[in-house]
Coordinates of C-alpha atoms in Angstrom, one line a residue:
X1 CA 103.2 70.0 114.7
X2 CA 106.2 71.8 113.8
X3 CA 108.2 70.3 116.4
X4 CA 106.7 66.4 115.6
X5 CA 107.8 67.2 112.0
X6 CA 111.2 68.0 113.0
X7 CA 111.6 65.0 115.2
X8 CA 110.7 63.0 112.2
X9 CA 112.9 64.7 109.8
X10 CA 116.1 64.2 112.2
X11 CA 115.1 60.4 112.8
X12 CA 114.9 60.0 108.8
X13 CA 118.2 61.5 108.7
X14 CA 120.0 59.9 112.2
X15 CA 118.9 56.5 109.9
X16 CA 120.3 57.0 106.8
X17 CA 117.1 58.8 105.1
X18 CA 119.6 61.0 102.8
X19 CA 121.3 57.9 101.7
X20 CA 117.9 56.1 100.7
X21 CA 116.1 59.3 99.1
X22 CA 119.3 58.5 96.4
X23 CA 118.7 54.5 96.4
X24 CA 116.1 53.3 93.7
X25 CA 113.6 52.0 96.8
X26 CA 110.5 53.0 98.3
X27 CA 110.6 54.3 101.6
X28 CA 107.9 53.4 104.1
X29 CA 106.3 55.4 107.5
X30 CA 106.8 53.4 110.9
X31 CA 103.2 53.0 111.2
X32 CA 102.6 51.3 107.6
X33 CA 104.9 48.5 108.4
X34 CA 103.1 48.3 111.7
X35 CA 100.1 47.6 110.3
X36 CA 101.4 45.6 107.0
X37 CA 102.4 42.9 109.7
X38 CA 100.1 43.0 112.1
X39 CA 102.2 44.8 114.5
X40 CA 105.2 42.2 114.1
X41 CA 103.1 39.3 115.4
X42 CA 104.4 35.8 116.0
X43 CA 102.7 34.3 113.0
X44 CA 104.0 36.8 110.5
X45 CA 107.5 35.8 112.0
X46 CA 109.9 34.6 109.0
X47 CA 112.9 34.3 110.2
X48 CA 115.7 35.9 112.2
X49 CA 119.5 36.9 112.0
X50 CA 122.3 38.6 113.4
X51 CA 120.6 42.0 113.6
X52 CA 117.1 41.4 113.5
X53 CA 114.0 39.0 112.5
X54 CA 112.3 39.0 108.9
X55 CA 108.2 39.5 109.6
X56 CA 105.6 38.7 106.2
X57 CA 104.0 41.9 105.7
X58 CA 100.7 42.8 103.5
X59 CA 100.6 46.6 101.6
X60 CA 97.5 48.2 101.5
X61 CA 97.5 47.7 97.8
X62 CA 98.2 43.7 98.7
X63 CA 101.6 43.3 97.7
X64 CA 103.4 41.0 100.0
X65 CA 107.1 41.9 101.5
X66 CA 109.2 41.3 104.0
X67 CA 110.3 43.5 106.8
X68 CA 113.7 42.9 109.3
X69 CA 112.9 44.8 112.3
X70 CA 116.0 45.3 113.8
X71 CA 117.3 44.5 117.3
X72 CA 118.7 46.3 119.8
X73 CA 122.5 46.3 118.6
X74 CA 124.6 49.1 117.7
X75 CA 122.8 51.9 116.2
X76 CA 125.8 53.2 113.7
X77 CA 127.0 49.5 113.0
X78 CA 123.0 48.8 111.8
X79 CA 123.1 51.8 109.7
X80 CA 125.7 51.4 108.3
X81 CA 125.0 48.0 107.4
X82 CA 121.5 48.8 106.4
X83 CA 122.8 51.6 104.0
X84 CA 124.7 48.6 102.7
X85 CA 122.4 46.6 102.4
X86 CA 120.2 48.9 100.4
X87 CA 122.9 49.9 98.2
X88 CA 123.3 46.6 96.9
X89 CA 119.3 45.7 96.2
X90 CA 118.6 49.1 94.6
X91 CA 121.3 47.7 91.9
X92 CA 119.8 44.0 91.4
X93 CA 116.6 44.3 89.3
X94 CA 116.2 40.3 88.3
X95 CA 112.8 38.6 88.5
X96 CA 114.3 35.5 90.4
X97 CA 115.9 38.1 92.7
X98 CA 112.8 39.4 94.9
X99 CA 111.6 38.6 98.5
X100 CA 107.8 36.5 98.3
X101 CA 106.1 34.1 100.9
X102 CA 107.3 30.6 102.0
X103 CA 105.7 27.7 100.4
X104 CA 104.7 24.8 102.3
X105 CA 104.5 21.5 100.0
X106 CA 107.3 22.3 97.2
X107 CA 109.8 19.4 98.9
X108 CA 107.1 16.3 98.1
X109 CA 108.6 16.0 94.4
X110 CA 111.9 16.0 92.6
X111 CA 110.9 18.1 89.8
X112 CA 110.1 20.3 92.3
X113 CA 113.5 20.3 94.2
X114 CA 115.2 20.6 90.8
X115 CA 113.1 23.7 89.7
X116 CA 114.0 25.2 93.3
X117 CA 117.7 24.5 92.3
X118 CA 117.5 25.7 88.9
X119 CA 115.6 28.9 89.4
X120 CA 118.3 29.7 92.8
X121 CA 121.5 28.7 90.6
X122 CA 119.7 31.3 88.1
X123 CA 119.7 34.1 90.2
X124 CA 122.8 33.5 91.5
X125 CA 124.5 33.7 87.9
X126 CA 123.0 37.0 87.3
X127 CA 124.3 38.5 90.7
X128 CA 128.2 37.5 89.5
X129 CA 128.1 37.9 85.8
X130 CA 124.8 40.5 84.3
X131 CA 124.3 42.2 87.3
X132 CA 126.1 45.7 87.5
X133 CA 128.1 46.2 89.2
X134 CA 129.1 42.6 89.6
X135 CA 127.7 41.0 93.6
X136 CA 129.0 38.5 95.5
X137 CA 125.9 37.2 97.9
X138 CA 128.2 36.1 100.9
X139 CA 125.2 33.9 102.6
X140 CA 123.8 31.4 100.4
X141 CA 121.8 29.5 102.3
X142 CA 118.3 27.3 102.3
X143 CA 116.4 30.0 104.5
X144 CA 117.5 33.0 102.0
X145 CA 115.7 31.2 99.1
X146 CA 112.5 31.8 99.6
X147 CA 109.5 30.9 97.6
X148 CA 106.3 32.6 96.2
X149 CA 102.8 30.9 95.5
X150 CA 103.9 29.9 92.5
X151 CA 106.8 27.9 93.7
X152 CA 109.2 30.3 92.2
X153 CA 112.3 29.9 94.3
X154 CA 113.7 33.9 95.3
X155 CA 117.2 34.5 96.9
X156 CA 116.9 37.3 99.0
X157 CA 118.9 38.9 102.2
X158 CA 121.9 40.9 100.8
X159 CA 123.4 41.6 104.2
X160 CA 126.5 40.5 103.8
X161 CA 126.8 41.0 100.4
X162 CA 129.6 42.7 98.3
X163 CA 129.9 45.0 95.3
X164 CA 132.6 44.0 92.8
X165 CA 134.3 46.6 90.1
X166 CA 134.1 44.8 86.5
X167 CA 136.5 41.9 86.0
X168 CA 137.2 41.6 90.0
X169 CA 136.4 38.3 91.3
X170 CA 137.2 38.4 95.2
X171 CA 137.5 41.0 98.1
X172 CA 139.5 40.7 101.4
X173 CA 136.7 41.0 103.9
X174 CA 137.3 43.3 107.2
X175 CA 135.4 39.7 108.9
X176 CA 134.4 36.7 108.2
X177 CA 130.3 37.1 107.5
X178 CA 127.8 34.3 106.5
X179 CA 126.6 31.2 108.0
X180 CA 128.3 28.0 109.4
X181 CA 128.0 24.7 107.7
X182 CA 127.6 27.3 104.6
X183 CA 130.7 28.9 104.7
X184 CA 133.3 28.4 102.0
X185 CA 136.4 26.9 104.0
X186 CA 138.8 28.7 101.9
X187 CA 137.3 32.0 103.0
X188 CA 137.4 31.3 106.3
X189 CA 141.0 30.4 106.2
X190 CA 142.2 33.2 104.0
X191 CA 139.3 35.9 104.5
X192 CA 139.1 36.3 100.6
X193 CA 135.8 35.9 99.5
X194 CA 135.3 34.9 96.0
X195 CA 132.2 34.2 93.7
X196 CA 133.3 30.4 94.3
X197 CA 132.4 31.3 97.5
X198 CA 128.8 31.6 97.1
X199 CA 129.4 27.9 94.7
X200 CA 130.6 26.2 97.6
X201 CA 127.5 27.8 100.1
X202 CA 125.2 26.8 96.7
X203 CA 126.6 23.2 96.7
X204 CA 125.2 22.4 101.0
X205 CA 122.1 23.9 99.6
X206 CA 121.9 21.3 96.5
X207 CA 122.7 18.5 99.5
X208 CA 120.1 20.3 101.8
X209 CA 117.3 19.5 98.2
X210 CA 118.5 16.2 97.8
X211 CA 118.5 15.1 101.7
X212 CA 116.4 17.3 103.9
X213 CA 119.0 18.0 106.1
X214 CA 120.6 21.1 107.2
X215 CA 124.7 21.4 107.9
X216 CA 125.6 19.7 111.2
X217 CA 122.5 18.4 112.1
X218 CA 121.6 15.6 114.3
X219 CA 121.5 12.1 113.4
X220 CA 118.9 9.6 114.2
X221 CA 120.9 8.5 117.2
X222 CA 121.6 11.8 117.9
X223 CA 124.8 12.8 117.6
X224 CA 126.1 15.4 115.8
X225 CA 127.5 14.4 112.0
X226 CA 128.9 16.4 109.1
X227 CA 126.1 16.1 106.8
X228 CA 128.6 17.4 103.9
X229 CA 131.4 14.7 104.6
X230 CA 128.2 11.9 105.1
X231 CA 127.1 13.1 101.5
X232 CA 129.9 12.8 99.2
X233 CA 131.1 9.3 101.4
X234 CA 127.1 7.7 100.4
X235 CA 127.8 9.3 97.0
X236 CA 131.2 7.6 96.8
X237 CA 130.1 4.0 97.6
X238 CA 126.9 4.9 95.6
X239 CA 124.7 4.7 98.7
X240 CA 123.2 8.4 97.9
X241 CA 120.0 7.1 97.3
X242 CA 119.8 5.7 101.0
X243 CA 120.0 9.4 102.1
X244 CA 117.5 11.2 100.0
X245 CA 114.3 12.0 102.2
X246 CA 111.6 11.8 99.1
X247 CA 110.3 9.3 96.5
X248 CA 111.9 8.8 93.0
X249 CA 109.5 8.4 90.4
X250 CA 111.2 6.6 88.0
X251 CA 114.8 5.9 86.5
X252 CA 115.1 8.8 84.3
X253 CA 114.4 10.8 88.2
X254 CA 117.1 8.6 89.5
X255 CA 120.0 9.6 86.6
X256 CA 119.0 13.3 87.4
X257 CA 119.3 12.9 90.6
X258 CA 122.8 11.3 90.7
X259 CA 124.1 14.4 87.9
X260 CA 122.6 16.7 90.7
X261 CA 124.6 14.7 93.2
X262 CA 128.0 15.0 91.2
X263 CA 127.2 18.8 90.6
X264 CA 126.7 19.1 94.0
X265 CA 130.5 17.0 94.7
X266 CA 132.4 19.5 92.7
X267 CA 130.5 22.6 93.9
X268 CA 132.0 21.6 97.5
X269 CA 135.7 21.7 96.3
X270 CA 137.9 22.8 99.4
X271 CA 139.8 24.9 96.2
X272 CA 137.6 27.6 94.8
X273 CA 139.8 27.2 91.7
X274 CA 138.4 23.5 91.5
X275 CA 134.6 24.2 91.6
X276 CA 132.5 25.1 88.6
X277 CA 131.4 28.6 87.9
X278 CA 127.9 29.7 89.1
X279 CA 127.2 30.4 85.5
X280 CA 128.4 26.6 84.4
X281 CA 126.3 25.1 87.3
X282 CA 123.4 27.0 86.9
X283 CA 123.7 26.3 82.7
X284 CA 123.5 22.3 83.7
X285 CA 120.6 22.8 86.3
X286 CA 118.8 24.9 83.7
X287 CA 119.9 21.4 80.8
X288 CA 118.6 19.1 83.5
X289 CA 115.0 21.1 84.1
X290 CA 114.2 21.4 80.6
X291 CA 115.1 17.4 79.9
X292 CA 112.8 16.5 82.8
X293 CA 109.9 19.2 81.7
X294 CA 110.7 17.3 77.7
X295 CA 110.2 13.9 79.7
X296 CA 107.6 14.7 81.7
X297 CA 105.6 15.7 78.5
X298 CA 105.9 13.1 76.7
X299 CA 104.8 10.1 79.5
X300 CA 102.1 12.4 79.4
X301 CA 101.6 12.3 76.2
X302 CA 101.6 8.6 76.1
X303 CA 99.0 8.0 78.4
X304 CA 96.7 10.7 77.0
X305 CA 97.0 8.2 73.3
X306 CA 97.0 4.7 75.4
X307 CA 93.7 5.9 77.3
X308 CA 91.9 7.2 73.7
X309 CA 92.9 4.1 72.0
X310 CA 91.5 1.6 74.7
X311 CA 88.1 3.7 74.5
X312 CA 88.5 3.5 70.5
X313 CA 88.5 -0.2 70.8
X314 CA 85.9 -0.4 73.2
X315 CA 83.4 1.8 71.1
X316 CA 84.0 -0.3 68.3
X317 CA 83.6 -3.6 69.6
X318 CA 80.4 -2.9 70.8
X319 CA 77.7 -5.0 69.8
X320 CA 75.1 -2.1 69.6
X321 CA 76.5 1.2 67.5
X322 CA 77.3 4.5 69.9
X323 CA 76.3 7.7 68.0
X324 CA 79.2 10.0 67.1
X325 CA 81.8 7.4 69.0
X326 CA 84.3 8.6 66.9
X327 CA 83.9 11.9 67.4
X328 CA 84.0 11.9 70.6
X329 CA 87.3 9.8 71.2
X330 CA 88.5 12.6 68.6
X331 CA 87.7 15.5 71.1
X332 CA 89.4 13.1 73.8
X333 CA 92.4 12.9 72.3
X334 CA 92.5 16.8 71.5

């Protein structure tokens, strides 16, 4: 027993244990994330990266999490980039910053896509300008906003995130980290990553809402096209609504949808210097969400009063009296 409880202490401390006992996390056995995802099975499987896969896992108590199970790479290179990692997300306490289940049927609407965008722009805002100290995410990307039963959209996966100090606003990276078809091109020809950074990588995700696709994907005749530079040329001859993979339900959808589309534009500047601020996009996304939510309301609204009216008139032009008619067109309309 002695000598089990000594293997287990040096492990803890071989994997950065000392480091996390100081972090604001909870540390789990081996064996509880074993059984909080069934072992790692196939169907708990959310995803994978550079230096592991992300499993769904279920607590004992039911709260649902995900665990990366790392692979077989460097041992000190994925401690040291677990530390990392861990650092940073011990410092982000946001409610739109949290890891939660996929959703299946949130792409069938546009209010939907545009609460996805506004809830992600959100999150974003706070990483560069509440949170402290100040974070640059460094892999904005469709599969890192995730999304909980409610719909809620979460960014999540701080890998190759970066601390700031206060007032800094880019950091010469040691390499070039983050995703292709996301990556801002100005970081990858200078290797200074801004917050515009995480704009531009923000911007191919508000093209990946309003078209389905993902960067560099394959056409219907497949080849291989820039989805970014097929974007802004159908938004430029005003053809973008030949590319959106989802119904419009009315004009008042279709001017959101083309702001979205120009938000989008600008957010894919090739000069950082050019593209809005996540705090100015996210401030327009959050205008835009609460116009549609005012809208929405009021059609509502509007049917609610045409339906009580026509059963007003037809109580009343009954040739035979109906008891308490009124009354009952009053609870209607309540």
């Amino acid at each position: 027993m002695i000598c089990t409880k000594r293997i287990k202490e040096k492990n803890f401390q071989e994997n950065g244990g000392k480091v996390l006992k100081n972090q604001r996390v909870r540390i789990f056995s081996e064996a509880a994330l074993v059984k909080a995802t069934n072992n790692y099975a196939d169907d708990r499987k959310l995803g994978e990266g550079g230096f592991g896969s992300v499993y769904k896992g279920v607590l004992t108590d039911n709260t649902v999490v995900a665990v990366k199970k790392s692979k077989g790479v460097d041992k000190a290179q994925m401690n040291a980039e677990f530390q990392k990692e861990m650092s940073i997300v011990s410092q982000v306490n946001y409610r739109n910053v949290h890891i939660h289940d996929k959703g299946s049927r949130i792409l069938a609407s546009w209010t939907n896509r545009l609460r996805v965008a506004s809830a992600a722009a959100l999150a974003l805002d706070y990483l560069h300008s509440l949170a402290d100290p100040p974070v640059i995410h460094g892999d904005v990307k469709s599969v890192n906003i995730l999304l909980d039963n409610n719909y809620t959209a979460k960014v999540a996966d701080f890998g190759a995130s970066v601390l700031m100090s206060p007032g800094q606003t880019n950091i010469l990276a040691t390499k070039i980290q983050g995703t292709l078809g996301y990556l801002d091109p100005e970081y990858l020809m200078t290797g200074i990553l801004t917050v515009q950074s995480d704009v531009y990588s923000f911007g191919v995700v508000l093209v990946e809402l309003l078209t389905g696709e993902i960067p560099n994907s394959i056409s219907k005749s497949g080849e291989k096209r820039n989805v970014i530079q097929h974007f802004i040329s159908a938004l430029e001859n005003n053809h973008v609504f030949k590319i959106l993979d989802f119904q419009t339900a009315d004009e008042g959808e279709m001017d959101e949808i083309e702001a979205v589309a120009e938000l989008a534009k600008r957010c894919l500047n090739s000069m950082g210097v050019n593209r809005p601020t996540m705090k100015e996009v996210s401030d327009e996304l959050a205008k835009m969400k609460a116009l549609h939510q005012k809208s929405w309301a009021q059609q509502n609204s509007e049917e609610t009063d045409y339906d009580v009216t026509i059963f007003l008139h037809e109580c009343k032009s009954s040739h035979e009296p109906i008891p308490d008619c009124d009354v009952i067109a009053d609870r209607e309309l309540h």
